[in-house]
PDB file of C-alpha atoms in Angstrom:
ATOM      1  CA  UNK A  23     -96.022 -69.786  10.112  1.00 48.00           C
ATOM      2  CA  UNK A  24     -99.592 -68.743   9.289  1.00 48.00           C
ATOM      3  CA  UNK A  25     -98.257 -65.400   8.063  1.00 51.00           C
ATOM      4  CA  UNK A  26     -96.584 -67.069   5.077  1.00 46.00           C
ATOM      5  CA  UNK A  27     -99.909 -68.372   3.767  1.00 54.00           C
ATOM      6  CA  UNK A  28    -101.437 -64.882   3.892  1.00 68.00           C
ATOM      7  CA  UNK A  29     -98.624 -63.247   1.922  1.00 80.00           C
ATOM      8  CA  UNK A  30     -99.287 -62.092  -1.588  1.00 83.00           C
ATOM      9  CA  UNK A  31     -97.902 -64.246  -4.392  1.00 82.00           C
ATOM     10  CA  UNK A  32     -95.826 -61.220  -5.399  1.00 87.00           C
ATOM     11  CA  UNK A  33     -94.270 -60.788  -1.947  1.00 89.00           C
ATOM     12  CA  UNK A  34     -90.655 -61.709  -1.303  1.00 93.00           C
ATOM     13  CA  UNK A  35     -90.095 -64.824   0.806  1.00 94.00           C
ATOM     14  CA  UNK A  36     -87.417 -65.473   3.389  1.00 94.00           C
ATOM     15  CA  UNK A  37     -85.414 -68.672   3.203  1.00 94.00           C
ATOM     16  CA  UNK A  38     -87.393 -70.056   6.147  1.00 94.00           C
ATOM     17  CA  UNK A  39     -90.729 -69.341   4.501  1.00 94.00           C
ATOM     18  CA  UNK A  40     -89.665 -70.925   1.216  1.00 94.00           C
ATOM     19  CA  UNK A  41     -88.159 -73.944   2.971  1.00 96.00           C
ATOM     20  CA  UNK A  42     -91.407 -74.445   4.921  1.00 95.00           C
ATOM     21  CA  UNK A  43     -93.426 -74.060   1.724  1.00 93.00           C
ATOM     22  CA  UNK A  44     -91.342 -76.736  -0.049  1.00 95.00           C
ATOM     23  CA  UNK A  45     -91.085 -78.952   3.007  1.00 95.00           C
ATOM     24  CA  UNK A  46     -87.276 -79.075   2.941  1.00 96.00           C
ATOM     25  CA  UNK A  47     -84.541 -77.835   5.291  1.00 96.00           C
ATOM     26  CA  UNK A  48     -83.032 -74.391   4.672  1.00 95.00           C
ATOM     27  CA  UNK A  49     -79.586 -75.822   3.934  1.00 96.00           C
ATOM     28  CA  UNK A  50     -81.007 -77.547   0.848  1.00 96.00           C
ATOM     29  CA  UNK A  51     -81.962 -74.166  -0.601  1.00 96.00           C
ATOM     30  CA  UNK A  52     -78.470 -72.841   0.161  1.00 95.00           C
ATOM     31  CA  UNK A  53     -77.012 -75.892  -1.590  1.00 96.00           C
ATOM     32  CA  UNK A  54     -79.239 -75.350  -4.618  1.00 96.00           C
ATOM     33  CA  UNK A  55     -77.939 -71.779  -4.844  1.00 95.00           C
ATOM     34  CA  UNK A  56     -74.438 -73.224  -5.330  1.00 95.00           C
ATOM     35  CA  UNK A  57     -75.595 -75.683  -8.000  1.00 95.00           C
ATOM     36  CA  UNK A  58     -78.122 -73.625  -9.965  1.00 95.00           C
ATOM     37  CA  UNK A  59     -76.837 -70.177 -10.995  1.00 93.00           C
ATOM     38  CA  UNK A  60     -80.377 -69.239 -12.047  1.00 93.00           C
ATOM     39  CA  UNK A  61     -81.455 -69.334  -8.373  1.00 94.00           C
ATOM     40  CA  UNK A  62     -80.133 -66.053  -6.971  1.00 93.00           C
ATOM     41  CA  UNK A  63     -82.120 -64.527  -4.114  1.00 94.00           C
ATOM     42  CA  UNK A  64     -81.496 -60.988  -2.958  1.00 93.00           C
ATOM     43  CA  UNK A  65     -79.128 -60.863   0.000  1.00 90.00           C
ATOM     44  CA  UNK A  66     -79.472 -58.085   2.523  1.00 90.00           C
ATOM     45  CA  UNK A  67     -77.394 -57.126   5.546  1.00 87.00           C
ATOM     46  CA  UNK A  68     -76.309 -60.139   7.537  1.00 87.00           C
ATOM     47  CA  UNK A  69     -76.700 -62.334   4.417  1.00 86.00           C
ATOM     48  CA  UNK A  70     -80.470 -62.600   4.890  1.00 91.00           C
ATOM     49  CA  UNK A  71     -81.936 -64.101   1.734  1.00 91.00           C
ATOM     50  CA  UNK A  72     -85.107 -62.799   0.125  1.00 94.00           C
ATOM     51  CA  UNK A  73     -86.539 -64.842  -2.708  1.00 95.00           C
ATOM     52  CA  UNK A  74     -88.375 -62.976  -5.453  1.00 94.00           C
ATOM     53  CA  UNK A  75     -91.513 -64.543  -6.957  1.00 94.00           C
ATOM     54  CA  UNK A  76     -89.449 -65.795  -9.927  1.00 93.00           C
ATOM     55  CA  UNK A  77     -86.974 -67.413  -7.500  1.00 95.00           C
ATOM     56  CA  UNK A  78     -89.847 -69.042  -5.626  1.00 94.00           C
ATOM     57  CA  UNK A  79     -91.242 -70.463  -8.874  1.00 94.00           C
ATOM     58  CA  UNK A  80     -87.794 -71.738  -9.876  1.00 95.00           C
ATOM     59  CA  UNK A  81     -87.267 -73.363  -6.461  1.00 96.00           C
ATOM     60  CA  UNK A  82     -90.642 -75.103  -6.804  1.00 95.00           C
ATOM     61  CA  UNK A  83     -89.667 -76.287 -10.279  1.00 95.00           C
ATOM     62  CA  UNK A  84     -86.279 -77.600  -9.103  1.00 95.00           C
ATOM     63  CA  UNK A  85     -87.969 -79.360  -6.189  1.00 96.00           C
ATOM     64  CA  UNK A  86     -90.528 -80.991  -8.511  1.00 94.00           C
ATOM     65  CA  UNK A  87     -87.885 -82.101 -11.010  1.00 93.00           C
ATOM     66  CA  UNK A  88     -85.653 -83.592  -8.313  1.00 94.00           C
ATOM     67  CA  UNK A  89     -88.224 -85.154  -6.016  1.00 92.00           C
ATOM     68  CA  UNK A  90     -91.196 -86.019  -8.211  1.00 91.00           C
ATOM     69  CA  UNK A  91     -89.870 -86.368 -11.758  1.00 90.00           C
ATOM     70  CA  UNK A  92     -86.728 -88.306 -10.798  1.00 89.00           C
ATOM     71  CA  UNK A  93     -84.075 -86.005 -12.243  1.00 92.00           C
ATOM     72  CA  UNK A  94     -80.580 -85.824 -10.791  1.00 93.00           C
ATOM     73  CA  UNK A  95     -78.889 -82.536  -9.864  1.00 94.00           C
ATOM     74  CA  UNK A  96     -76.867 -82.763 -13.082  1.00 94.00           C
ATOM     75  CA  UNK A  97     -80.001 -83.497 -15.111  1.00 92.00           C
ATOM     76  CA  UNK A  98     -81.798 -80.454 -13.732  1.00 93.00           C
ATOM     77  CA  UNK A  99     -78.692 -78.322 -14.379  1.00 93.00           C
ATOM     78  CA  UNK A 100     -78.669 -79.439 -18.013  1.00 92.00           C
ATOM     79  CA  UNK A 101     -82.402 -78.927 -18.342  1.00 92.00           C
ATOM     80  CA  UNK A 102     -82.274 -75.396 -16.962  1.00 90.00           C
ATOM     81  CA  UNK A 103     -79.212 -74.400 -18.977  1.00 88.00           C
ATOM     82  CA  UNK A 104     -80.572 -75.826 -22.240  1.00 84.00           C
ATOM     83  CA  UNK A 105     -83.871 -73.977 -22.099  1.00 72.00           C
ATOM     84  CA  UNK A 106     -85.193 -70.647 -21.016  1.00 46.00           C
ATOM     85  CA  UNK A 107     -85.595 -71.838 -17.443  1.00 45.00           C
ATOM     86  CA  UNK A 108     -88.709 -69.688 -17.042  1.00 42.00           C
ATOM     87  CA  UNK A 109     -90.945 -72.571 -16.025  1.00 45.00           C
ATOM     88  CA  UNK A 110     -93.223 -72.517 -19.065  1.00 44.00           C
ATOM     89  CA  UNK A 111     -92.547 -76.204 -19.702  1.00 45.00           C
ATOM     90  CA  UNK A 112     -91.478 -75.764 -23.337  1.00 41.00           C
ATOM     91  CA  UNK A 113     -87.893 -76.696 -22.615  1.00 40.00           C
ATOM     92  CA  UNK A 114     -89.130 -79.929 -21.010  1.00 41.00           C
ATOM     93  CA  UNK A 115     -89.997 -81.283 -24.475  1.00 38.00           C
ATOM     94  CA  UNK A 116     -86.652 -80.518 -26.114  1.00 40.00           C
ATOM     95  CA  UNK A 117     -84.838 -83.633 -27.296  1.00 40.00           C
ATOM     96  CA  UNK A 118     -81.578 -82.430 -25.745  1.00 48.00           C
ATOM     97  CA  UNK A 119     -83.087 -82.588 -22.254  1.00 54.00           C
ATOM     98  CA  UNK A 120     -81.873 -85.558 -20.204  1.00 58.00           C
ATOM     99  CA  UNK A 121     -84.354 -88.297 -19.378  1.00 58.00           C
ATOM    100  CA  UNK A 122     -85.436 -88.723 -15.763  1.00 62.00           C
ATOM    101  CA  UNK A 123     -83.555 -91.421 -13.883  1.00 61.00           C
ATOM    102  CA  UNK A 124     -86.624 -93.659 -13.572  1.00 61.00           C
ATOM    103  CA  UNK A 125     -87.427 -93.684 -17.314  1.00 60.00           C
ATOM    104  CA  UNK A 126     -86.258 -96.541 -19.540  1.00 56.00           C
ATOM    105  CA  UNK A 127     -83.407 -95.830 -21.910  1.00 57.00           C
ATOM    106  CA  UNK A 128     -81.688 -97.684 -24.741  1.00 61.00           C
ATOM    107  CA  UNK A 129     -79.235 -99.100 -22.198  1.00 62.00           C
ATOM    108  CA  UNK A 130     -78.887-102.920 -22.503  1.00 70.00           C
ATOM    109  CA  UNK A 131     -80.476-103.785 -19.163  1.00 74.00           C
ATOM    110  CA  UNK A 132     -81.113-107.436 -20.021  1.00 80.00           C
ATOM    111  CA  UNK A 133     -77.491-107.969 -21.035  1.00 79.00           C
ATOM    112  CA  UNK A 134     -76.340-106.436 -17.765  1.00 79.00           C
ATOM    113  CA  UNK A 135     -78.699-108.620 -15.747  1.00 84.00           C
ATOM    114  CA  UNK A 136     -77.315-111.708 -17.501  1.00 86.00           C
ATOM    115  CA  UNK A 137     -73.766-110.560 -16.789  1.00 84.00           C
ATOM    116  CA  UNK A 138     -74.646-109.899 -13.130  1.00 85.00           C
ATOM    117  CA  UNK A 139     -76.120-113.398 -12.812  1.00 88.00           C
ATOM    118  CA  UNK A 140     -73.020-114.921 -14.420  1.00 90.00           C
ATOM    119  CA  UNK A 141     -70.748-113.058 -12.013  1.00 88.00           C
ATOM    120  CA  UNK A 142     -72.912-114.018  -9.045  1.00 88.00           C
ATOM    121  CA  UNK A 143     -72.742-117.680 -10.075  1.00 89.00           C
ATOM    122  CA  UNK A 144     -68.957-117.441 -10.467  1.00 89.00           C
ATOM    123  CA  UNK A 145     -68.575-115.958  -6.990  1.00 88.00           C
ATOM    124  CA  UNK A 146     -70.906-118.478  -5.406  1.00 86.00           C
ATOM    125  CA  UNK A 147     -69.342-121.502  -7.124  1.00 73.00           C
TER     126      UNK A 147
END
């Protein structure tokens, strides 16, 4: 495990090293490969995956968007497909990018709360 911290930033990473770096199980990275066509590690004999530095940066970006910024899988897919996907952050400011799930929208939340309360009262009464 200590070897991974001594590797150069330009070195290829195995799926185990990248998973440890992100703090997620390896199967999550395999799942992301099916959902994000931009994430394509090299595969050697025996299907061993080797992530290039660009793949590592993209995996970190996907992880941040999903787990810190509150995006859904679909939201990250749209964000990556709408922009360059190179991690420079410019595509984050595009108006076509979906809003994170925890951000307020123009959705009528108060009306829905009132409707929920009305339905709850009807079921209770």
